[in-house]
Short mmCIF file of C-alpha atoms in Angstrom, two decimals:
data_model
loop_
_atom_site.label_atom_id
_atom_site.label_comp_id
_atom_site.label_asym_id
_atom_site.label_seq_id
_atom_site.Cartn_x
_atom_site.Cartn_y
_atom_site.Cartn_z
CA ASP A 12 -0.91 6.05 13.99
CA SER A 13 -0.95 7.49 10.45
CA GLY A 14 -3.77 9.99 11.08
CA VAL A 15 -5.99 8.24 8.52
CA THR A 16 -9.17 6.76 9.95
CA GLN A 17 -11.43 4.09 8.52
CA THR A 18 -14.77 2.70 9.65
CA PRO A 19 -15.98 0.13 10.28
CA LYS A 20 -13.09 -2.06 11.36
CA HIS A 21 -14.90 -5.28 10.51
CA LEU A 22 -17.92 -5.96 8.31
CA ILE A 23 -19.68 -9.28 7.80
CA THR A 24 -22.39 -9.46 5.19
CA ALA A 25 -24.08 -11.86 2.80
CA THR A 26 -23.67 -12.35 -0.93
CA GLY A 27 -25.72 -9.95 -3.01
CA GLN A 28 -25.67 -7.22 -0.38
CA ARG A 29 -24.27 -3.68 -0.56
CA VAL A 30 -21.89 -2.06 1.91
CA THR A 31 -20.23 1.33 2.36
CA LEU A 32 -16.75 1.80 3.73
CA ARG A 33 -15.67 5.17 5.07
CA CYS A 34 -12.28 6.89 5.15
CA SER A 35 -11.10 10.20 6.60
CA PRO A 36 -7.71 11.38 5.34
CA ARG A 37 -4.96 13.01 7.39
CA SER A 38 -5.53 16.67 8.14
CA GLY A 39 -4.49 18.70 5.12
CA ASP A 40 -4.30 15.78 2.68
CA LEU A 41 -6.41 16.22 -0.45
CA SER A 42 -5.88 12.81 -2.08
CA VAL A 43 -7.55 9.56 -1.07
CA TYR A 44 -6.58 6.24 -2.60
CA TRP A 45 -8.47 2.97 -2.13
CA TYR A 46 -6.68 -0.40 -2.16
CA GLN A 47 -7.87 -3.98 -1.83
CA GLN A 48 -5.67 -6.58 -0.14
CA SER A 49 -6.39 -10.28 -0.59
CA LEU A 50 -4.23 -13.37 -0.26
CA ASP A 51 -4.36 -14.23 -3.95
CA GLN A 52 -4.22 -10.75 -5.50
CA GLY A 53 -2.03 -8.94 -2.98
CA LEU A 54 -2.39 -5.16 -2.59
CA GLN A 55 -4.23 -3.68 -5.58
CA PHE A 56 -5.03 -0.07 -6.36
CA LEU A 57 -8.73 0.54 -6.93
CA ILE A 58 -9.41 4.25 -7.33
CA GLN A 59 -8.14 7.72 -6.40
CA TYR A 60 -9.87 10.99 -5.59
CA TYR A 61 -8.26 14.40 -5.28
CA ASN A 62 -10.13 17.31 -3.74
CA GLY A 63 -13.50 15.80 -4.58
CA GLU A 64 -12.76 14.66 -8.11
CA GLU A 65 -11.98 11.21 -9.43
CA ARG A 66 -8.39 11.23 -10.72
CA ALA A 67 -7.44 7.66 -11.50
CA LYS A 68 -8.91 4.20 -11.73
CA GLY A 69 -7.11 0.94 -11.20
CA ASN A 70 -8.51 -2.58 -11.01
CA ILE A 71 -11.90 -1.51 -9.73
CA LEU A 72 -14.92 -3.63 -10.60
CA GLU A 73 -18.03 -2.01 -12.08
CA ARG A 74 -19.94 -3.15 -8.98
CA PHE A 75 -17.71 -0.87 -6.89
CA SER A 76 -17.86 2.92 -6.78
CA ALA A 77 -16.47 5.69 -4.64
CA GLN A 78 -16.82 9.36 -3.95
CA GLN A 79 -15.07 12.09 -2.01
CA PHE A 80 -17.11 14.69 -0.17
CA PRO A 81 -16.47 18.42 0.38
CA ASP A 82 -15.01 17.68 3.83
CA LEU A 83 -12.57 15.34 1.99
CA HIS A 84 -13.75 12.11 3.58
CA SER A 85 -14.31 9.33 1.08
CA GLU A 86 -16.67 6.39 0.81
CA LEU A 87 -16.21 3.17 -1.13
CA ASN A 88 -19.45 1.47 -2.10
CA LEU A 89 -19.41 -2.26 -2.86
CA SER A 90 -22.60 -3.78 -4.31
CA SER A 91 -23.86 -7.20 -5.42
CA LEU A 92 -21.20 -8.66 -3.16
CA GLU A 93 -19.61 -12.00 -4.02
CA LEU A 94 -17.58 -14.36 -1.87
CA GLY A 95 -14.46 -13.26 -3.72
CA ASP A 96 -14.90 -9.69 -2.52
CA SER A 97 -13.86 -10.76 0.97
CA ALA A 98 -10.66 -8.84 1.63
CA LEU A 99 -9.01 -6.05 3.57
CA TYR A 100 -9.86 -2.64 2.14
CA PHE A 101 -7.43 0.16 2.87
CA CYS A 102 -7.56 3.80 2.10
CA ALA A 103 -4.45 5.92 1.96
CA SER A 104 -4.09 9.66 1.92
CA SER A 105 -1.51 11.96 0.40
CA PRO A 106 -1.11 15.72 0.25
CA HIS A 107 -0.72 15.58 -3.53
CA THR A 108 -2.18 13.87 -6.56
CA GLY A 109 -0.16 11.37 -8.59
CA ALA A 110 1.65 8.32 -7.23
CA SER A 111 5.01 10.09 -6.92
CA TYR A 112 4.29 11.10 -3.34
CA GLU A 113 4.05 9.48 0.07
CA GLN A 114 0.81 7.67 0.82
CA TYR A 115 -0.22 6.96 4.41
CA PHE A 116 -2.51 4.04 5.02
CA GLY A 117 -5.46 3.79 7.35
CA PRO A 118 -6.10 0.76 9.61
CA GLY A 119 -8.32 -0.93 7.02
CA THR A 120 -11.77 -2.50 6.95
CA ARG A 121 -11.93 -6.30 6.93
CA LEU A 122 -14.89 -7.36 4.79
CA THR A 123 -16.18 -10.90 5.05
CA VAL A 124 -18.86 -11.98 2.58
CA THR A 125 -20.69 -15.18 3.55
CA GLY B 23 0.87 -1.23 -17.02
CA GLU B 24 3.49 -1.40 -14.30
CA ASN B 25 4.55 -4.79 -12.95
CA VAL B 26 6.60 -5.17 -9.75
CA GLU B 27 8.34 -8.44 -8.90
CA GLN B 28 9.62 -9.00 -5.35
CA HIS B 29 12.02 -11.65 -4.01
CA PRO B 30 12.27 -13.63 -1.87
CA SER B 31 8.75 -14.39 -0.68
CA THR B 32 10.11 -15.55 2.69
CA LEU B 33 13.39 -14.59 4.34
CA SER B 34 14.65 -15.99 7.62
CA VAL B 35 17.73 -14.41 9.24
CA GLN B 36 19.44 -14.62 12.61
CA GLU B 37 18.94 -11.70 14.95
CA GLY B 38 21.75 -9.22 14.39
CA ASP B 39 22.35 -10.26 10.78
CA SER B 40 21.43 -8.23 7.71
CA ALA B 41 18.42 -8.77 5.45
CA VAL B 42 18.08 -7.79 1.79
CA ILE B 43 14.85 -7.76 -0.20
CA LYS B 44 14.91 -7.11 -3.95
CA CYS B 45 12.34 -5.74 -6.39
CA THR B 46 12.24 -5.13 -10.11
CA TYR B 47 9.82 -2.92 -12.01
CA SER B 48 8.83 -2.77 -15.66
CA ASP B 49 7.71 0.82 -16.36
CA SER B 50 10.72 3.06 -16.97
CA ALA B 51 8.49 6.10 -16.30
CA SER B 52 8.04 5.11 -12.63
CA ASN B 53 9.90 7.59 -10.44
CA TYR B 54 8.87 6.86 -6.85
CA PHE B 55 9.69 3.68 -4.93
CA PRO B 56 8.36 3.31 -1.37
CA TRP B 57 8.75 0.39 1.03
CA TYR B 58 6.03 -0.57 3.47
CA LYS B 59 6.13 -2.78 6.55
CA GLN B 60 2.96 -4.62 7.50
CA GLU B 61 2.50 -6.49 10.75
CA LEU B 62 -0.22 -9.11 10.98
CA GLY B 63 -3.67 -7.52 10.83
CA LYS B 64 -2.24 -3.99 10.73
CA ARG B 65 -1.97 -1.27 8.13
CA PRO B 66 0.99 -0.99 5.72
CA GLN B 67 3.41 1.47 7.29
CA LEU B 68 5.71 3.58 5.12
CA ILE B 69 9.27 2.98 6.33
CA ILE B 70 11.43 4.50 3.61
CA ASP B 71 11.13 5.71 0.03
CA ILE B 72 13.39 6.78 -2.80
CA ARG B 73 12.90 8.84 -5.91
CA SER B 74 14.45 8.16 -9.29
CA ASN B 75 16.92 11.05 -9.06
CA VAL B 76 18.63 9.41 -6.06
CA GLY B 77 20.67 6.19 -6.01
CA GLU B 78 20.64 5.44 -2.30
CA LYS B 79 18.89 6.59 0.85
CA LYS B 80 19.54 5.63 4.45
CA ASP B 81 17.56 5.96 7.67
CA GLN B 82 19.28 4.44 10.71
CA ARG B 83 19.28 0.65 10.18
CA ILE B 84 17.40 0.66 6.89
CA ALA B 85 18.59 1.71 3.45
CA VAL B 86 17.22 1.54 -0.05
CA THR B 87 19.20 1.44 -3.29
CA LEU B 88 17.90 2.09 -6.78
CA ASN B 89 19.39 1.10 -10.13
CA LYS B 90 17.33 2.89 -12.78
CA THR B 91 19.18 1.31 -15.69
CA ALA B 92 18.45 -2.21 -14.50
CA LYS B 93 15.03 -1.18 -13.10
CA HIS B 94 15.58 -2.72 -9.72
CA PHE B 95 15.64 -1.49 -6.15
CA SER B 96 16.46 -3.14 -2.86
CA LEU B 97 15.76 -2.76 0.85
CA HIS B 98 18.62 -3.40 3.28
CA ILE B 99 18.05 -3.87 6.99
CA THR B 100 21.14 -4.14 9.18
CA GLU B 101 21.46 -5.43 12.75
CA THR B 102 18.04 -7.04 12.56
CA GLN B 103 15.90 -7.16 15.69
CA PRO B 104 12.85 -9.26 16.63
CA GLU B 105 10.55 -6.28 15.99
CA ASP B 106 11.68 -6.26 12.35
CA SER B 107 9.64 -9.45 11.81
CA ALA B 108 6.80 -8.50 9.43
CA VAL B 109 5.79 -8.57 5.78
CA TYR B 110 7.61 -5.99 3.66
CA PHE B 111 6.18 -4.65 0.42
CA CYS B 112 7.96 -2.71 -2.28
CA ALA B 113 5.98 -0.50 -4.64
CA ALA B 114 6.45 1.68 -7.69
CA GLY B 115 4.56 4.82 -8.65
CA GLY B 116 4.56 7.88 -10.86
CA GLY B 117 4.55 6.05 -14.16
CA GLY B 118 1.49 5.31 -16.26
CA ALA B 119 -0.67 4.24 -13.30
CA ASP B 120 -1.76 6.79 -10.74
CA GLY B 121 -1.87 4.39 -7.84
CA LEU B 122 1.05 2.49 -6.41
CA THR B 123 1.82 -0.94 -7.88
CA PHE B 124 2.91 -3.31 -5.14
CA GLY B 125 5.10 -6.39 -5.09
CA LYS B 126 3.69 -9.58 -3.57
CA GLY B 127 5.52 -9.07 -0.29
CA THR B 128 8.38 -10.67 1.65
CA HIS B 129 7.73 -12.33 4.99
CA LEU B 130 10.81 -11.49 7.07
CA ILE B 131 11.41 -13.78 10.04
CA ILE B 132 14.02 -12.84 12.62
CA GLN B 133 15.32 -15.94 14.44
CA PRO B 134 16.45 -15.33 18.03
#
């Protein structure tokens, strides 16, 4: 158990819908990273927040957005969902900002878009 | 941006033998190289990492080596056991991108 929690575990929704994925980092960690894992694209970095502020963006679509709240939990919002958005979404937490430090992954949310 | 290549995509070894997985990276500014183990349907689990100021790091049966000049790093698992069967990912970080850039993964199969 990494200490990072994610909800829900599974999510099934229809094309065009909007969903919110939630992540709570390990106690004391200020950074939250979001990753998407799919069979064709592998593990891809989406976005990072540090202590409530957006710090870095990766391959995140404009239909996706995220935020980090004062209690440091983070939410990833996915809208206008397409079949190709079906994937495992992981968050990872780290005590520091910048990708030169250990990142600990949560259990993931499996999103299925039908 | 950073690009990480990982080989082989599948590796089958006899229980007790050693396994080696290799990765190359493109961004010479990358300075952090973690390895993750992912079992089916589970989260990636950090198993070992190395920074660019170190050439080798060992933790019991696993070791990682880094050649900064050639921009490649490798994971070595000795005395493999059935529970080592999983997908292993290498990654690079600390360069231009602020997230980790992952390789495509190696499916390690331990034959009894």
